[in-house]
Coordinates of C-alpha atoms in Angstrom, one line a residue:
X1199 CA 204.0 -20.0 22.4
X1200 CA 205.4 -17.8 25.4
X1201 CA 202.4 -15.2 25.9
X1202 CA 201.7 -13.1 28.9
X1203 CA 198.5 -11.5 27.9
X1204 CA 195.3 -12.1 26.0
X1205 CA 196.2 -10.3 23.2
X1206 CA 199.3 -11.8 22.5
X1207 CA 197.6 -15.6 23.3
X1208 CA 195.1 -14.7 20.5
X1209 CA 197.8 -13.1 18.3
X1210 CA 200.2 -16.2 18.8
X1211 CA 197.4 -18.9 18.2
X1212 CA 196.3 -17.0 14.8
X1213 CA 200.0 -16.9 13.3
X1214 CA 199.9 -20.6 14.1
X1215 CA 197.1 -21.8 12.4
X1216 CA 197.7 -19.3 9.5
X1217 CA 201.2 -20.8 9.0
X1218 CA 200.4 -24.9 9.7
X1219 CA 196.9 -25.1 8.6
X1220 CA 196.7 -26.3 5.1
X1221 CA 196.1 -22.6 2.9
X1222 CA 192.5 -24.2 1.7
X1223 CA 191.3 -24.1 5.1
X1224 CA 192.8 -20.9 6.1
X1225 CA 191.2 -19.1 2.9
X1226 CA 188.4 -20.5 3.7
X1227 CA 187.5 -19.6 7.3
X1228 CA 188.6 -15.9 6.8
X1229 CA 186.1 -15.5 3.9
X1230 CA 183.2 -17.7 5.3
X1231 CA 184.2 -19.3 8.8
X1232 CA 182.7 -22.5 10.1
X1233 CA 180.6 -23.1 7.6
X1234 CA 182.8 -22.3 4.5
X1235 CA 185.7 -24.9 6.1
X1236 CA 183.0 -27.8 6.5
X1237 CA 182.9 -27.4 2.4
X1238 CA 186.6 -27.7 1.5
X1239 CA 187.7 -30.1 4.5
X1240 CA 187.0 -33.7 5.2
X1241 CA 186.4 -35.6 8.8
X1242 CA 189.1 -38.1 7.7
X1243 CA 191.4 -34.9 6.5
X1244 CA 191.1 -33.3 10.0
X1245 CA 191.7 -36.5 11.8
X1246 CA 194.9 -37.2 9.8
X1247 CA 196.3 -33.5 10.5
X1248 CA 194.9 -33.2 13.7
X1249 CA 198.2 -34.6 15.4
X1250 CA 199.9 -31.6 14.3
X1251 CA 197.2 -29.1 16.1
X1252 CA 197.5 -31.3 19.1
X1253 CA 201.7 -30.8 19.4
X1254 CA 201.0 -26.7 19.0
X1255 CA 199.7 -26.9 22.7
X1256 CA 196.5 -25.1 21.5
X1257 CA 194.0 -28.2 22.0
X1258 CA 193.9 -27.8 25.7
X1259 CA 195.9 -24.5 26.2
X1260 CA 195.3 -24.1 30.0
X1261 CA 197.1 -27.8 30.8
X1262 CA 200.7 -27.2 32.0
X1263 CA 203.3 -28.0 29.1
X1264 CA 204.0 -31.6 30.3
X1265 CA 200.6 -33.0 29.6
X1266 CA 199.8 -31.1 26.5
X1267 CA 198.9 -27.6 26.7
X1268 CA 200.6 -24.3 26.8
X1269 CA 200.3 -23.4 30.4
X1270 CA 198.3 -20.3 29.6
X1271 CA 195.7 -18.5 32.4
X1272 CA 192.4 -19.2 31.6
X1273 CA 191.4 -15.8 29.9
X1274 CA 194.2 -16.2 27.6
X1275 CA 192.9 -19.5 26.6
X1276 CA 189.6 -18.4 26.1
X1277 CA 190.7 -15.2 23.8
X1278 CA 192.4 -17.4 21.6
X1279 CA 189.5 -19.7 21.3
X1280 CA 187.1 -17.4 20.7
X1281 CA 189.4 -15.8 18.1
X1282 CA 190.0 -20.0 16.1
X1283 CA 186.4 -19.9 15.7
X1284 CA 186.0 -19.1 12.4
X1285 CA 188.8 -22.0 11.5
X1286 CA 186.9 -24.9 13.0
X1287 CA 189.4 -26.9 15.2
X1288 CA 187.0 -29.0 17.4
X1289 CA 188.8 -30.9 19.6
X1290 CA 188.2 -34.6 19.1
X1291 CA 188.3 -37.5 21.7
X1292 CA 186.0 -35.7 23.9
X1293 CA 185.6 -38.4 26.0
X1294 CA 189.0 -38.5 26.9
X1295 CA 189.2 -34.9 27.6
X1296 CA 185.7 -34.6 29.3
X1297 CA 185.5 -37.3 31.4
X1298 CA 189.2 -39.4 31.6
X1299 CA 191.3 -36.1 32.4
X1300 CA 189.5 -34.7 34.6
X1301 CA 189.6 -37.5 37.0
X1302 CA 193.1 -37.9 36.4
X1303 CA 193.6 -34.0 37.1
X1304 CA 192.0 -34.3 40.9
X1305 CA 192.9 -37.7 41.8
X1306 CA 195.7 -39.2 39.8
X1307 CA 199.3 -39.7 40.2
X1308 CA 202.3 -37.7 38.5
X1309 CA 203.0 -40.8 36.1
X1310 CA 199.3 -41.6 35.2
X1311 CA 198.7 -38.1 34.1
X1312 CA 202.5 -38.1 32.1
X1313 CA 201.7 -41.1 30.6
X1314 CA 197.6 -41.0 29.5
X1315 CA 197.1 -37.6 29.1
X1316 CA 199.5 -36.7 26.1
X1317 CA 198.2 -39.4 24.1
X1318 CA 194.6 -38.1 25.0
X1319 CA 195.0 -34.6 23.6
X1320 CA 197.0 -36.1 20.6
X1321 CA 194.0 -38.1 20.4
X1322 CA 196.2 -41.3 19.4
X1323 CA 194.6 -43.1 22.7
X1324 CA 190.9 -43.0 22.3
X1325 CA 188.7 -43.3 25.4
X1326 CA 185.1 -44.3 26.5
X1327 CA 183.5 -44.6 30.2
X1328 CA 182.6 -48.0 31.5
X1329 CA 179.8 -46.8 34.5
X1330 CA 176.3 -47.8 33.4
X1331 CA 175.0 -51.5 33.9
X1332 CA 172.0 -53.2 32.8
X1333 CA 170.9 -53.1 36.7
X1334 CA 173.0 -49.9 37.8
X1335 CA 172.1 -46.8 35.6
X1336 CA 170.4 -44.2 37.3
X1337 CA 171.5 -45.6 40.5
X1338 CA 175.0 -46.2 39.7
X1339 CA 176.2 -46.5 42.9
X1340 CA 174.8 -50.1 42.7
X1341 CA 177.0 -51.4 40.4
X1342 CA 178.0 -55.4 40.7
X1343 CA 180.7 -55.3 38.2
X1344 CA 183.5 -57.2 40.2
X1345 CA 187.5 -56.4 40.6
X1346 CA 189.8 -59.2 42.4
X1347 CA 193.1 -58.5 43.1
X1348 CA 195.7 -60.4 42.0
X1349 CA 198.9 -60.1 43.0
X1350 CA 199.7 -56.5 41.4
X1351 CA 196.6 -56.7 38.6
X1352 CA 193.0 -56.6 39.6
X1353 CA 191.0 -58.7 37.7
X1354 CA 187.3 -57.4 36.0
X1355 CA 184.2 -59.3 35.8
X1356 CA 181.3 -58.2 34.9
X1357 CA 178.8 -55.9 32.3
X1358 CA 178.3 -52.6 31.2
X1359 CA 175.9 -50.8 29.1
X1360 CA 175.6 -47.9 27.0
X1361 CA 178.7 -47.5 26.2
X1362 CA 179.2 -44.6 23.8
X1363 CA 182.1 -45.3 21.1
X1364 CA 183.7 -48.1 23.2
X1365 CA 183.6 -49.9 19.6
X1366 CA 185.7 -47.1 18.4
X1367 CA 188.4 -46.7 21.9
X1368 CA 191.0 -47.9 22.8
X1369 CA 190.5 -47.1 26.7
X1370 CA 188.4 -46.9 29.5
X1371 CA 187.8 -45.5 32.7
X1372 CA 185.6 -48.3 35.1
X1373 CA 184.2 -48.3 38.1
X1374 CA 183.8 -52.1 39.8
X1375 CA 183.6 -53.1 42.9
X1376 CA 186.2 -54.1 45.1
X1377 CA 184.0 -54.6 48.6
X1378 CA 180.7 -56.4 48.2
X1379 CA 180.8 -55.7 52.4
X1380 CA 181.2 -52.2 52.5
X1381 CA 177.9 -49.7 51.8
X1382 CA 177.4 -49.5 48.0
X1383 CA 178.9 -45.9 47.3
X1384 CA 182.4 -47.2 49.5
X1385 CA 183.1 -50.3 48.2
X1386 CA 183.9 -49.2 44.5
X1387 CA 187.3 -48.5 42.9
X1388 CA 188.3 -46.6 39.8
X1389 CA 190.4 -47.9 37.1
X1390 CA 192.0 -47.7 33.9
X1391 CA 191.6 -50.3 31.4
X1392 CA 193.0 -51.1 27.9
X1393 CA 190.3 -52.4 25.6
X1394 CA 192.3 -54.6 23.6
X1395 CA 192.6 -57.7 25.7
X1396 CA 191.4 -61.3 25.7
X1397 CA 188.7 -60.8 28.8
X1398 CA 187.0 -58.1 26.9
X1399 CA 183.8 -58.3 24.2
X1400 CA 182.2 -55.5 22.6
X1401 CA 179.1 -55.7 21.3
X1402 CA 177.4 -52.5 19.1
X1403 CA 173.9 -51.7 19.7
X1404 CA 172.0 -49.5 17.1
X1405 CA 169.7 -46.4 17.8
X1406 CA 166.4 -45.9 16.6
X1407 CA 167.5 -43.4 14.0
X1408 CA 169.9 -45.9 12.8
X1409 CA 173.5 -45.0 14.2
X1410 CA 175.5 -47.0 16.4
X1411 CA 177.1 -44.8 18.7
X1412 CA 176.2 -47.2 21.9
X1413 CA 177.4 -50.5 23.0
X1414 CA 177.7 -53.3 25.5
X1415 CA 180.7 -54.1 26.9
X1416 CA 181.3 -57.9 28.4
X1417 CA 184.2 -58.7 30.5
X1418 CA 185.5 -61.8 32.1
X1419 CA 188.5 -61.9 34.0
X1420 CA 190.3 -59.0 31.7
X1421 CA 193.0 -57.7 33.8
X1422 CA 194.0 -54.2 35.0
X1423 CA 197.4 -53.2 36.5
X1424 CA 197.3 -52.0 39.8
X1425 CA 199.0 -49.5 38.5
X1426 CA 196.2 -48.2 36.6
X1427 CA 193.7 -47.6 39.5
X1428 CA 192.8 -44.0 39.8
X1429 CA 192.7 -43.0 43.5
X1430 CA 192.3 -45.3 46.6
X1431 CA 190.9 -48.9 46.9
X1432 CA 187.1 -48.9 47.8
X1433 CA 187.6 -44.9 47.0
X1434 CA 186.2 -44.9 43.2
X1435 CA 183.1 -43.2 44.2
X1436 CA 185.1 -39.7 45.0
X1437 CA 187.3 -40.2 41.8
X1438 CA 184.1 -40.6 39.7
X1439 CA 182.5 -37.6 40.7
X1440 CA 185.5 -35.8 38.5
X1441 CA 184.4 -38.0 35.6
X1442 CA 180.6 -37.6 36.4
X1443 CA 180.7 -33.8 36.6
X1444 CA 182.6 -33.5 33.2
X1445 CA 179.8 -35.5 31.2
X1446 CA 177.1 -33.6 32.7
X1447 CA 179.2 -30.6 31.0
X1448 CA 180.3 -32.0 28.1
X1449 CA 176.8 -32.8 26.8
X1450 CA 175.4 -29.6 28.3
X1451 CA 174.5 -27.9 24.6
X1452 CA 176.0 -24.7 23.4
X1453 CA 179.1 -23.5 24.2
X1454 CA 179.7 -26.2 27.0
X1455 CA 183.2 -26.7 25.5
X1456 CA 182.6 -30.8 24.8
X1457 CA 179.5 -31.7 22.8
X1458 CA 177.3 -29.1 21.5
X1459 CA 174.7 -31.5 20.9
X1460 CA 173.9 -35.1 21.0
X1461 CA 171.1 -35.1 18.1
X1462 CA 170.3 -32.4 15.3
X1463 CA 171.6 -29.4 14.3
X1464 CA 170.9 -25.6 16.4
X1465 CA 168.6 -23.3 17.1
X1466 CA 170.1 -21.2 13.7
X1467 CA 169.5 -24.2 11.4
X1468 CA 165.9 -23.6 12.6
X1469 CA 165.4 -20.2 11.5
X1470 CA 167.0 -20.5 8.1
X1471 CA 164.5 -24.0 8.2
X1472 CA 161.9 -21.7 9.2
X1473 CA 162.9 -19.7 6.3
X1474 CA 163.0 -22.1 4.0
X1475 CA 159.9 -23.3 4.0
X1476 CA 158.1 -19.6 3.9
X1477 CA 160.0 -19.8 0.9
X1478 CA 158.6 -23.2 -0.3
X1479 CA 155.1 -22.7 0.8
X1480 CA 154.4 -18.4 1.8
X1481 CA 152.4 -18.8 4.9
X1482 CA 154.3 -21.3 6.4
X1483 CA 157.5 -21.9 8.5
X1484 CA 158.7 -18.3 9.4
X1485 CA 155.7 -16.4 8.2
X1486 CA 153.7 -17.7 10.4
X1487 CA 153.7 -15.2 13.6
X1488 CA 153.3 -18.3 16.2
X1489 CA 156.3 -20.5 14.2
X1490 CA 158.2 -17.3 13.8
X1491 CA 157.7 -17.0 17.8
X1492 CA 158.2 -20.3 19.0
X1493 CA 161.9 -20.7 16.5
X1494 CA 163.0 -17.1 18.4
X1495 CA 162.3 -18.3 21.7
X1496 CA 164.1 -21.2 21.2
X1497 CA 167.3 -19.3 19.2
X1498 CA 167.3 -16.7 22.6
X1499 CA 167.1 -19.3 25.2
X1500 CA 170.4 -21.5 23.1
X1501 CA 172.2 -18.5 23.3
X1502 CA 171.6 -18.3 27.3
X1503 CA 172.6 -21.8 27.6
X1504 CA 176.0 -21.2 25.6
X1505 CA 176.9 -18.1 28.1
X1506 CA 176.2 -20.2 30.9
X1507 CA 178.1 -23.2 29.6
X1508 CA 181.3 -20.5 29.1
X1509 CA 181.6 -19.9 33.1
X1510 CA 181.8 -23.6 33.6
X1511 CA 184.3 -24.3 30.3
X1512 CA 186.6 -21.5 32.1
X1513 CA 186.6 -24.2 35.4
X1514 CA 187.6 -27.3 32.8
X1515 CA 189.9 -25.3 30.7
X1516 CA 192.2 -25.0 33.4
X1517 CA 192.5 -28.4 34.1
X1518 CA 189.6 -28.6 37.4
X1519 CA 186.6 -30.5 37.2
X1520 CA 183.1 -28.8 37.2
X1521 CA 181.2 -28.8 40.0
X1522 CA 177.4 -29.2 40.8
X1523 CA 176.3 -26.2 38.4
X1524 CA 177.0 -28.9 35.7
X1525 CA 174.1 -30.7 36.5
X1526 CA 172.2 -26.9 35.9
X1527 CA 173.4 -27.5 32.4
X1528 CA 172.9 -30.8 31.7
X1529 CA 169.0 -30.5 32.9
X1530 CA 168.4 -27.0 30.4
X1531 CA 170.7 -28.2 27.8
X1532 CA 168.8 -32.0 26.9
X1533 CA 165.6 -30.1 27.4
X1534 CA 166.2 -27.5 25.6
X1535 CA 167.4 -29.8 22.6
X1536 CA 164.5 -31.7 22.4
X1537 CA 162.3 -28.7 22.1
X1538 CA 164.7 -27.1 19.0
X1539 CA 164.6 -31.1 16.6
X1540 CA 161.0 -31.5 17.7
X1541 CA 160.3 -27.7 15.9
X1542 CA 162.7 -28.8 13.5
X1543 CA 161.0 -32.0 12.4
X1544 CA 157.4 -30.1 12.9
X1545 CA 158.2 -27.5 9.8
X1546 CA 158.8 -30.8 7.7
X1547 CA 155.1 -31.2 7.7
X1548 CA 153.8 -34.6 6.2
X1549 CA 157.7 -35.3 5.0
X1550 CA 158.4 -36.0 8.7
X1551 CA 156.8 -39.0 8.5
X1552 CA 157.7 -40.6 5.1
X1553 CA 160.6 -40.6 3.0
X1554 CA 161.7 -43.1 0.6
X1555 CA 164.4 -45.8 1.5
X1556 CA 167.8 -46.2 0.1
X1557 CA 166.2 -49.6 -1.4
X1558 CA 164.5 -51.4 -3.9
X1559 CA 162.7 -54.5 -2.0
X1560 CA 160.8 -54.2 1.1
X1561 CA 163.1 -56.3 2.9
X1562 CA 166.0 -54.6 1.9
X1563 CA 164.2 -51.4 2.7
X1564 CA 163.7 -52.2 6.9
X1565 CA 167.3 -52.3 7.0
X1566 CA 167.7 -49.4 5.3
X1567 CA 165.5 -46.9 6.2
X1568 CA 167.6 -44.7 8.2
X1569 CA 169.8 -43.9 4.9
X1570 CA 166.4 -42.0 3.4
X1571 CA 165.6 -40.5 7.0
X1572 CA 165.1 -36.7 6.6
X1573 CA 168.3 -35.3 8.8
X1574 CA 165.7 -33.2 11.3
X1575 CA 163.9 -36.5 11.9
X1576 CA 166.9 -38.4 12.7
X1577 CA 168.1 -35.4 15.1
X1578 CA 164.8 -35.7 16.6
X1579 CA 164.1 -39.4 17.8
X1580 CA 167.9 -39.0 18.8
X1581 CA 167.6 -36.5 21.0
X1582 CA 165.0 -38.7 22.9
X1583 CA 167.7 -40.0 24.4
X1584 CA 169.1 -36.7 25.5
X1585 CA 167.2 -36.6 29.2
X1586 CA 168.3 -40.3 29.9
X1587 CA 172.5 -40.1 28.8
X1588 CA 174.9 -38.4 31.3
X1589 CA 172.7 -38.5 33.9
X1590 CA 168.6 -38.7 33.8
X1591 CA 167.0 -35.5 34.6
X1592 CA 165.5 -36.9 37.5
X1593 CA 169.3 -37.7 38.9
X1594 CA 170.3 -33.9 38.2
X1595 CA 167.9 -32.6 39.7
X1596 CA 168.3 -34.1 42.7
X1597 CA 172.1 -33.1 42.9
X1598 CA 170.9 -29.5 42.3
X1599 CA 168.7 -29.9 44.9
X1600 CA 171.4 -31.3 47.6
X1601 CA 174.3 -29.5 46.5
X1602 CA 173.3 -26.6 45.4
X1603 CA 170.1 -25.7 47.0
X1604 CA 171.3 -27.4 50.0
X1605 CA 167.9 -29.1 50.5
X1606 CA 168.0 -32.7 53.0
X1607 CA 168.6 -35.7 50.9
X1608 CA 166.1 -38.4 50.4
X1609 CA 165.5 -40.5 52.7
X1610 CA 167.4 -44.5 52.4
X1611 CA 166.6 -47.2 54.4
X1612 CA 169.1 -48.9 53.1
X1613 CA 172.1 -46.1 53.8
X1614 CA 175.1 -47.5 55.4
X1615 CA 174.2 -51.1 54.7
X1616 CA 176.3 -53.3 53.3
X1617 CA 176.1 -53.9 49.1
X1618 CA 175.4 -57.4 49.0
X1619 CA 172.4 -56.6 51.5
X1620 CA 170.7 -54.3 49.2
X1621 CA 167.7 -55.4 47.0
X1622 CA 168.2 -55.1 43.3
X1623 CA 166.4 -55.3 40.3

């Protein structure tokens, strides 16, 4: 798809989808968009075809022609997104393209980012992020996860936690340390690692609404090429920055380009909710002045959050990693999501606290009470969750405060010390 202008980008991209789209879902989003596509297309149907979007380029546009995309300037890529809206082509392994690529991107070699990225937009090579610990989350820089070298492999021992979808991927991108001697943030080294070995146990963990989405992830001497280390030894901190930067995005809400949301539906699913239940019970929901004021706010202030998101997609889209004013996002966007499900699940009324269980006996019913669980109420205790995941609040607000304020950093008695001298929990 040779294009030199927007126009022609978004004029290229819909002649593609019109001709290799199955005609269901073409008819379907030029008469009713999003929504209308959702109706006549399955998850499993998109996975299956999805291989065929990925080879068109038009997954990741802005990426040079070697690792996927089209080599298009930024503003082409984003008219021709803008204009596949209606057809619904999200773009799955997000954390591959989120937080894997763009370490790869600023720190990798030539032949890591030939031979992981293709596979990563073709989402046949599924990713997840092994960072978090169970005594190194908010302050991940004090990890213990070990790496020995041997030979040309390194290998991993160690634990991580809160894994999201490593019971679903195929790869990883780890942080472990490599020099117990050094200061905590320069003894750490950034790898690669393939899932499916020996040395390497996952165990799923289940969220209060039910899902499983998280995990633990034990490994005992599983082995990693040499190969497969991302930037220098003891170096790992720099290289994660790429990879912490893109979560913060990727889960920043609306518009952010990754994950709209990690719990619940929008801020327009409230208003026709709102509506719905003026309908169901007149006084209620949207006729109420103070409902009908709180749902607006909260619609006007996701639509804020999605134009902001769009200046930092533009940096990701062509193939850089975000910067500090992810963080911005990341603090709004969890915030702001846990104010939209907990409206959401207040306009239930009484039904937001009792629904009836896909089950007969009581015992069967405790395992199965998420299956009944009203879809707002389930968005709502997930979002919980949302200040804590990519990053706490607390954490992002103190890179705001450093990077982009500029403001002193706290004080650390222990800065500069070596890892193994430092206290931990």
């Amino acid at each position: 798809m040779a294009c030199a202008t927007p126009d022609e980008a978004v004029a290229a991209a819909l002649d593609w989808v019109r001709r290799s789209a199955p005609s269901s879902w073409v008819r379907a989003a030029e008469t009713g968009g999003a929504s209308a596509v959702r109706q006549v297309r399955t998850p499993d149907e998109y996975r299956t075809w999805y291989p065929t979007l990925a080879e068109s380029g038009l997954v990741v546009p802005a990426w040079p022609v070697a690792y996927g995309g089209l080599d298009w300037a930024p503003a082409m890529a984003a008219a021709a997104d803008r204009a596949l809206r209606p057809y619904h082509l999200p773009r799955l392994n997000p954390l591959g393209l989120n937080l894997a690529a763009p370490a790869l991107f600023a720190h990798g070699t030539e032949d890591q980012r030939l031979r992981y990225l293709p596979p990563i937009v073709r989402n046949t090579e599924v990713w997840c992020q092994l960072f978090s610990e169970p005594g190194a989350g908010s302050d991940l820089a004090s990890l213990s996860t070990r790496a020995v070298r041997d030979g040309d492999h390194w290998r991993i021992t160690g634990q991580k936690v809160w894994t999201t979808w490593a019971h679903l991927a195929d790869y990883a991108v780890l942080l472990a340390r490599t020099d117990p001697d050094a200061p905590k943030r320069a003894g750490i080294t950034y790898f690669l690692i393939a899932l499916d070995q020996p040395g390497v146990e996952i165990r799923p963990l289940r969220h209060l609404g039910g899902e499983i989405d998280f995990n633990e992830v034990f490994l005992a001497d599983a082995v990693v090429p040499d190969a497969q280390r991302v930037g220098a030894v003891n170096d790992g901190w720099r290289v994660a920055r790429a990879t912490l930067s893109g979560e913060r995005q990727m889960v920043s809400g609306s518009g952010s380009g990754g994950v709209d949301r990690i719990g619940g539906a929008g801020a327009g699913r409230l208003v026709r909710l709102a509506k719905e239940r003026a309908a169901a019970v007149p006084g209620t929901g949207w006729d109420d002045p103070l409902v009908r004021a709180d749902v607006t706010r909260l619609w006007a202030e996701e639509q804020l959050r999605a134009w902001t998101n769009q200046r930092v997609r533009a940096t990701v889209k062509a193939g850089r990693a975000p910067g500090p004013e992810s963080s911005i996002g990341k603090v709004h966007g969890s915030d702001l999501n846990q104010r939209i499900q907990a409206s959401a699940a207040a306009l239930l009324g009484p039904g937001r606290t009792t629904w009836r269980a896909a089950a007969d006996a009581w015992s069967d019913a405790v395992e199965a009470y998420p299956d009944g669980m009203p879809a707002e109420v389930r968005g709502a205790l997930r979002s919980r969750a949302n200040t804590i995941e990519g990053g706490t609040t607390e954490v992002n607000k103190n890179i705001i405060a450093e990077r982009v304020l500029g403001l002193p950093r706290e004080p650390d008695p222990w800065e500069g010390k070596p890892w193994r001298e430092v206290p931990r929990g």
